[in-house]
PDB file of C-alpha atoms in Angstrom:
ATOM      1  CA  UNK C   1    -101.357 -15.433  88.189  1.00  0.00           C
ATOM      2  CA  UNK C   2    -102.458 -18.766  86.792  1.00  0.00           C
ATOM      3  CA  UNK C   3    -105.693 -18.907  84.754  1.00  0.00           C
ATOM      4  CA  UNK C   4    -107.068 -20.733  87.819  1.00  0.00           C
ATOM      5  CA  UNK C   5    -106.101 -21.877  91.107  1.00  0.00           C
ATOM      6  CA  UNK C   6    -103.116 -20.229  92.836  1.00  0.00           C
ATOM      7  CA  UNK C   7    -105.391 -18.808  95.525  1.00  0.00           C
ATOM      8  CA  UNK C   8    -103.990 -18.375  98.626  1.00  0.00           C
ATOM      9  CA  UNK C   9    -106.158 -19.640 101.838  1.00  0.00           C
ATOM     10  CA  UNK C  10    -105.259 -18.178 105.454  1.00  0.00           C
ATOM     11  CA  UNK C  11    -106.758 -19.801 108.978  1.00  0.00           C
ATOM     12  CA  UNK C  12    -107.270 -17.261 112.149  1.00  0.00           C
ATOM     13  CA  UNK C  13    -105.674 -19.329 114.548  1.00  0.00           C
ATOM     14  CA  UNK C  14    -106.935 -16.853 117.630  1.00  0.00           C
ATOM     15  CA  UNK C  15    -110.332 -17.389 116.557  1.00  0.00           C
ATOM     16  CA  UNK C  16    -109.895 -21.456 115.976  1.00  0.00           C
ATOM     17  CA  UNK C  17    -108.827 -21.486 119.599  1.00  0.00           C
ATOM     18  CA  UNK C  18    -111.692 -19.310 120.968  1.00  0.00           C
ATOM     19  CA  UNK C  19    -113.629 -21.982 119.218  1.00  0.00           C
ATOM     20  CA  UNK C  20    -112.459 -24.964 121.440  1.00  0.00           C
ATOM     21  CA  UNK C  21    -114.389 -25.709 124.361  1.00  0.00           C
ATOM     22  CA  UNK C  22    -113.226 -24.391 127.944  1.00  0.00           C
ATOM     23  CA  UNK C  23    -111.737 -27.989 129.032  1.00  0.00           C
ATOM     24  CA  UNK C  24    -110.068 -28.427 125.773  1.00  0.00           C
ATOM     25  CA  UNK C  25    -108.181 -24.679 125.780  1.00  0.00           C
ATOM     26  CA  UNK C  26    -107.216 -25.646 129.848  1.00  0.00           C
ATOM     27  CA  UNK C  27    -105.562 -29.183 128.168  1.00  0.00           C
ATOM     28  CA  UNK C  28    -103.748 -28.097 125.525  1.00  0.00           C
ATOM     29  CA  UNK C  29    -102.822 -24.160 127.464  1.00  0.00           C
ATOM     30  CA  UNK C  30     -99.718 -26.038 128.784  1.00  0.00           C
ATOM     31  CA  UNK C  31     -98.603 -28.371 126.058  1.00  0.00           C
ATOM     32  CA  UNK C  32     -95.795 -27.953 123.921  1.00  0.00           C
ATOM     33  CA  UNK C  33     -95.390 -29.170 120.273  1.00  0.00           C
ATOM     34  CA  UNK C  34     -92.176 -30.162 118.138  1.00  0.00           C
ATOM     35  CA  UNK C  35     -92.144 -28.756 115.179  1.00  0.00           C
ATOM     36  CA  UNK C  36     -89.710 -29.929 112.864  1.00  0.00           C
ATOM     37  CA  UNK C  37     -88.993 -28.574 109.225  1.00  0.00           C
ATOM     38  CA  UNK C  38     -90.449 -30.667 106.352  1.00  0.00           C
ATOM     39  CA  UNK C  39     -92.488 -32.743 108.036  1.00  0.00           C
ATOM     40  CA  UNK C  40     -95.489 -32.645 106.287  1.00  0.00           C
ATOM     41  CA  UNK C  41     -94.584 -31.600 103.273  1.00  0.00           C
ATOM     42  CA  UNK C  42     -96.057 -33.301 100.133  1.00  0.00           C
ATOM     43  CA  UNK C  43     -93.647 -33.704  97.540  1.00  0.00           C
ATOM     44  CA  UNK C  44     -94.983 -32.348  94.160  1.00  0.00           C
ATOM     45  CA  UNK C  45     -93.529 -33.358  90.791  1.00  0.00           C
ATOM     46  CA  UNK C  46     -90.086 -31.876  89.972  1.00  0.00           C
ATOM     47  CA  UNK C  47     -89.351 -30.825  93.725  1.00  0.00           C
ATOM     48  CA  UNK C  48     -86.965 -33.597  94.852  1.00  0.00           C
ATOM     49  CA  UNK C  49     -84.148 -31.007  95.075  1.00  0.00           C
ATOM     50  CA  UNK C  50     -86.426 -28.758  97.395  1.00  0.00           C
ATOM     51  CA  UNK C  51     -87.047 -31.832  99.752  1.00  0.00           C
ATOM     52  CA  UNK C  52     -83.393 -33.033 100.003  1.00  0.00           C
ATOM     53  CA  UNK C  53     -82.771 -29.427 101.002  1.00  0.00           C
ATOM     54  CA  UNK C  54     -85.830 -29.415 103.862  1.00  0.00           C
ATOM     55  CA  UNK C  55     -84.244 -32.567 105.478  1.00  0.00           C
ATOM     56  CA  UNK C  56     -80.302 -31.810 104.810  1.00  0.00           C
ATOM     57  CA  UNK C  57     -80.942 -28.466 106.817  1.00  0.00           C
ATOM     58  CA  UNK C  58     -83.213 -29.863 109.684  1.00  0.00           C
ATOM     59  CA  UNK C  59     -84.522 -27.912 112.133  1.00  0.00           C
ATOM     60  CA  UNK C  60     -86.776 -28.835 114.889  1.00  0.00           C
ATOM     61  CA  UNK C  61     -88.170 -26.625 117.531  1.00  0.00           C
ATOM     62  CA  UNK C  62     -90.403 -27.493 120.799  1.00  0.00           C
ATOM     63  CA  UNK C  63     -93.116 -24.811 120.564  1.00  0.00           C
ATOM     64  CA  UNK C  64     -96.034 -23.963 123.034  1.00  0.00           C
ATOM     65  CA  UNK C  65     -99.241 -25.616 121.512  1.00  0.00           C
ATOM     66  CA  UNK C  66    -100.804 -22.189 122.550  1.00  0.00           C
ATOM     67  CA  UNK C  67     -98.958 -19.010 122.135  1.00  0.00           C
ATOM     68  CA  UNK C  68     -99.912 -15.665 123.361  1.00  0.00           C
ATOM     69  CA  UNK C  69     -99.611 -12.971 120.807  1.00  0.00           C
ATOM     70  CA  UNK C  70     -96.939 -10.246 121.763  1.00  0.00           C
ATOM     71  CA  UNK C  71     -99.057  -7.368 121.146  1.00  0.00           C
ATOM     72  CA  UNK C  72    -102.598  -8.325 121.721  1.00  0.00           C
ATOM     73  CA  UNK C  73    -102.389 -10.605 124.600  1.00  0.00           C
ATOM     74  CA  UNK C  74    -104.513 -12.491 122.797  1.00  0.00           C
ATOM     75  CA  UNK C  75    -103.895 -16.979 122.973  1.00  0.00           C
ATOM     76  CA  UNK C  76    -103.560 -18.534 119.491  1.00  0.00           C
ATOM     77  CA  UNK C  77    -103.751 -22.009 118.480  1.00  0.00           C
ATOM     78  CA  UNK C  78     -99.731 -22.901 117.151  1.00  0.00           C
ATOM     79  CA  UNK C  79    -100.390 -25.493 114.575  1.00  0.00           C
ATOM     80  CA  UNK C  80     -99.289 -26.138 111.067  1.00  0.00           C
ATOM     81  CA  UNK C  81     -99.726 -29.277 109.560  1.00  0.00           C
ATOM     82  CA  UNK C  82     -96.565 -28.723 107.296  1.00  0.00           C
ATOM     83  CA  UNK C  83     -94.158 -28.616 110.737  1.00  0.00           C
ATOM     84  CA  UNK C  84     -96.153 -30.373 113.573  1.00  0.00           C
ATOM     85  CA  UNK C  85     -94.411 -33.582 114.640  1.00  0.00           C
ATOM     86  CA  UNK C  86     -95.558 -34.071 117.754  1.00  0.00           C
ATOM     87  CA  UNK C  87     -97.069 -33.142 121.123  1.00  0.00           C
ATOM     88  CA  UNK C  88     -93.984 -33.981 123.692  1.00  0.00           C
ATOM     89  CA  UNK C  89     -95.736 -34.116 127.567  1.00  0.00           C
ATOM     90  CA  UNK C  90     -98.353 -37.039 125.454  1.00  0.00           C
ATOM     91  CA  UNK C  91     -97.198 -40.365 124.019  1.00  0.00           C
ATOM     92  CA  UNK C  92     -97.031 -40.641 120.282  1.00  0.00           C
ATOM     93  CA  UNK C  93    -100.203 -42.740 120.604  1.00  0.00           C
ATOM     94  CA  UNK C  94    -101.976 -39.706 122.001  1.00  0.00           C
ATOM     95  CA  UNK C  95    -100.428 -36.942 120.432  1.00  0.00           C
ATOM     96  CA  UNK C  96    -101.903 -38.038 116.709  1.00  0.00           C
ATOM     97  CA  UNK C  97    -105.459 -37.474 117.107  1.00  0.00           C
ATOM     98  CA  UNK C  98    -104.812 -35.204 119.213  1.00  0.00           C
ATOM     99  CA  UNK C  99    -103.040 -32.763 116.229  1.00  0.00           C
ATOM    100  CA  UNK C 100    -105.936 -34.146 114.139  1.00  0.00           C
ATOM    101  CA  UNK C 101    -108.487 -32.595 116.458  1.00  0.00           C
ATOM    102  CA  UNK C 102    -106.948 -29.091 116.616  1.00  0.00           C
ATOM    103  CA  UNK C 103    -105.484 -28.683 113.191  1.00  0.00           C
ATOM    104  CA  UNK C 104    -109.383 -30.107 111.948  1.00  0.00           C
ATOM    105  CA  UNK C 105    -110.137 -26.912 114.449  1.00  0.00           C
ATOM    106  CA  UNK C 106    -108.067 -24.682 113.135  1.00  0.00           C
ATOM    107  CA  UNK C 107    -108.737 -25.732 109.154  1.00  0.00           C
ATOM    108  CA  UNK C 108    -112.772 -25.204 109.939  1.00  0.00           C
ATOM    109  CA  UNK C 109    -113.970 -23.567 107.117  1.00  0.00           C
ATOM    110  CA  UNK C 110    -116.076 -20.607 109.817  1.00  0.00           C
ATOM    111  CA  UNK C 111    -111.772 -19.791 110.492  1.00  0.00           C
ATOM    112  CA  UNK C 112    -110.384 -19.712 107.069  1.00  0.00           C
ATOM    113  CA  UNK C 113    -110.475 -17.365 103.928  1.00  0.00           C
ATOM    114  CA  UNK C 114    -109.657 -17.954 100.318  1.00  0.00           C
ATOM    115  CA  UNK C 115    -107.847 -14.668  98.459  1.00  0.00           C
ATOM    116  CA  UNK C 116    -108.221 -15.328  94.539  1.00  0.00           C
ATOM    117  CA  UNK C 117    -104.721 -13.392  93.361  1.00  0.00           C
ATOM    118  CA  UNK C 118    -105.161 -10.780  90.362  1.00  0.00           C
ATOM    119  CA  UNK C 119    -101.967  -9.079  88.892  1.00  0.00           C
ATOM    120  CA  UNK C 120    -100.852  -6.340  91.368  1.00  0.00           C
ATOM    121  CA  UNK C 121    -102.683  -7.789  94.471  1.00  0.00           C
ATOM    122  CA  UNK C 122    -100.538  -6.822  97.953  1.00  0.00           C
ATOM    123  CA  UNK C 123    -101.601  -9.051 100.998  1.00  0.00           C
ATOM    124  CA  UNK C 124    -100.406  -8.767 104.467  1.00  0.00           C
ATOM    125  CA  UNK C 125    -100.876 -11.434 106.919  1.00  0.00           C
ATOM    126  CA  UNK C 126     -99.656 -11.762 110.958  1.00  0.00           C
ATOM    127  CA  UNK C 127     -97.867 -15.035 110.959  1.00  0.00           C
ATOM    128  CA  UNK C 128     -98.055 -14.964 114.717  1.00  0.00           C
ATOM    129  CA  UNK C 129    -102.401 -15.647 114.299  1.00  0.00           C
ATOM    130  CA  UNK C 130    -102.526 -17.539 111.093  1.00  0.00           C
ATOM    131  CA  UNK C 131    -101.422 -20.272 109.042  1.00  0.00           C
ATOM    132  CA  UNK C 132    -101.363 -19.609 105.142  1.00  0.00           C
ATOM    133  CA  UNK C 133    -101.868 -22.480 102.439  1.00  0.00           C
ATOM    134  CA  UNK C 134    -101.451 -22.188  98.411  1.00  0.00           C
ATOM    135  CA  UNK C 135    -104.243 -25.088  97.816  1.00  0.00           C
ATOM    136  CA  UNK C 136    -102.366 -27.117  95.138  1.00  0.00           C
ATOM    137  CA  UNK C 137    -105.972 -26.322  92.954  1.00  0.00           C
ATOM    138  CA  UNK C 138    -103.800 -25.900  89.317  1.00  0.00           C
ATOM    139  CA  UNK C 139    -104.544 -29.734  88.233  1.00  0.00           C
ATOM    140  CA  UNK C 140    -101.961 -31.447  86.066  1.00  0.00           C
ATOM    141  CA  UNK C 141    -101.477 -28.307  83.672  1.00  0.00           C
ATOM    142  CA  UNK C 142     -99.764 -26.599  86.324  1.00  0.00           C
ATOM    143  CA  UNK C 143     -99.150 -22.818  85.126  1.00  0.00           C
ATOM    144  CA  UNK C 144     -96.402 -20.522  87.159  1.00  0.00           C
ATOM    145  CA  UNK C 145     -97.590 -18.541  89.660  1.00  0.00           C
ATOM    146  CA  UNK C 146     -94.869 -15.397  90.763  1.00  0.00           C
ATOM    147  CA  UNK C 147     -94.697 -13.913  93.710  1.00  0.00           C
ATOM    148  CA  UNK C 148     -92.244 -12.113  95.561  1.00  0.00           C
ATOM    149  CA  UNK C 149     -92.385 -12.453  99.546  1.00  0.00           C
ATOM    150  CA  UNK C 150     -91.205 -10.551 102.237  1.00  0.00           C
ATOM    151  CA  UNK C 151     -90.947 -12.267 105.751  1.00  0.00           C
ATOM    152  CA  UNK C 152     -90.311 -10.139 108.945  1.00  0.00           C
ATOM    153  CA  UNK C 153     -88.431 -11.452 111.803  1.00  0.00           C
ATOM    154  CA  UNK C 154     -90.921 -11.520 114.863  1.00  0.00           C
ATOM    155  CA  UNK C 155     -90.718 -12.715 118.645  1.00  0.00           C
ATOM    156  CA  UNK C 156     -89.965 -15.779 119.927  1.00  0.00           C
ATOM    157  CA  UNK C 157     -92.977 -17.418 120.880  1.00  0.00           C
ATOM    158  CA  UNK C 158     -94.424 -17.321 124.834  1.00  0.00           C
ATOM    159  CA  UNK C 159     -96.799 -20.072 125.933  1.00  0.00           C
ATOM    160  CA  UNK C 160     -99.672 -19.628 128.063  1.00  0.00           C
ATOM    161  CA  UNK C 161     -97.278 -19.645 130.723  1.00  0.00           C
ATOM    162  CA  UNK C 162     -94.453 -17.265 129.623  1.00  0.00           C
ATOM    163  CA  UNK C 163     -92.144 -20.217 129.048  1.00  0.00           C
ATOM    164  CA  UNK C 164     -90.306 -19.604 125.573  1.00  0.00           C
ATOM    165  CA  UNK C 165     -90.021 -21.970 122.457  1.00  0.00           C
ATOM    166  CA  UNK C 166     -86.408 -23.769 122.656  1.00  0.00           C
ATOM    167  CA  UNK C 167     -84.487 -25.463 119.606  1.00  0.00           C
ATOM    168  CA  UNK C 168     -84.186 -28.993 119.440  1.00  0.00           C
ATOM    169  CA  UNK C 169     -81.859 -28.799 116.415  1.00  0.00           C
ATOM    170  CA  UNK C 170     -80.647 -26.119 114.439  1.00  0.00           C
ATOM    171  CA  UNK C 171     -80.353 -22.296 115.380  1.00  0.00           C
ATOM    172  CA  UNK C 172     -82.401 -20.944 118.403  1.00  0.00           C
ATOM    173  CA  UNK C 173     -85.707 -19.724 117.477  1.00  0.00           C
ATOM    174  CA  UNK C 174     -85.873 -15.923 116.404  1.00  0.00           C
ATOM    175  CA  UNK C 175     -82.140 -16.081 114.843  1.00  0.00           C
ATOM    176  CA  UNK C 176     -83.098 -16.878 111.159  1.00  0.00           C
TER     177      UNK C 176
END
């Protein structure tokens, strides 16, 4: 672990929706969202090979802005600034603030965590209910930071109203 910084910062997306008021969860319970690979990733020095690669092997999926988890029933907020392109039933005009406003929700500081790493640390996390962030926190003298990460295949996503995520480009959802 670096000397400093490397933490790694998680958001509980179930309890950033529970946090929006009644007539916003009714609005966005029925939207859909593209997500799309790359999209707001910031480029940090050295990574131009990493960001040809993110937009050589595009993929964009339309996602329900409010998923229900497979095993708790419970509704979670499905936004990630790093993937979020757009909402699709809005006009582009619309759908910006309207990302702002919930990823602002879900990034609320009452609905995040910060885990500082040690040497040995193990951390589990449902993908399904959060969003994860390494703050880039290292400053200029950027020291390594090794991990080694396991990702599990899960579900694919069910909106509010049972209707399935469906590719836009790429593989189907649930076949990486």
């Amino acid at each position: 672990v670096p000397a400093y910084g490397g933490d790694t910062t998680w958001a509980n997306l179930v309890a950033a929706y529970e946090g929006l008021s009644e007539p916003v969860r009714r609005f966005v319970d029925g939207l859909r969202a593209e997500h799309r690979l790359g999209v707001g990733y910031q480029p940090r020095a050295g990574d131009d090979a990493y960001l040809r690669h993110l937009l050589s092997h595009q993929v964009a999926t339309l996602h329900p802005l409010v998923r229900v988890h497979p095993e708790t029933g419970e509704r979670v907020l499905f936004v990630n600034g790093y993937y979020l392109e757009r909402v699709a039933e809005v006009s582009r005009l619309e759908s910006g603030p309207l990302l702002e406003l919930l990823l602002g929700q879900a990034t609320r500081p009452e609905y995040t965590v910060r885990f500082r790493w040690e040497p040995g640390d193990v951390a589990f996390w449902d993908n399904r209910a959060t969003m994860h962030l390494a703050p880039s926190d290292t400053g200029q003298l950027a020291q390594p930071r090794v991990m080694h990460r396991v990702m599990l295949r899960g579900e694919v996503p069910l909106g509010v109203d049972g209707r399935p995520s469906e590719p836009i480009t790429g593989p189907p959802p649930g076949t990486w």
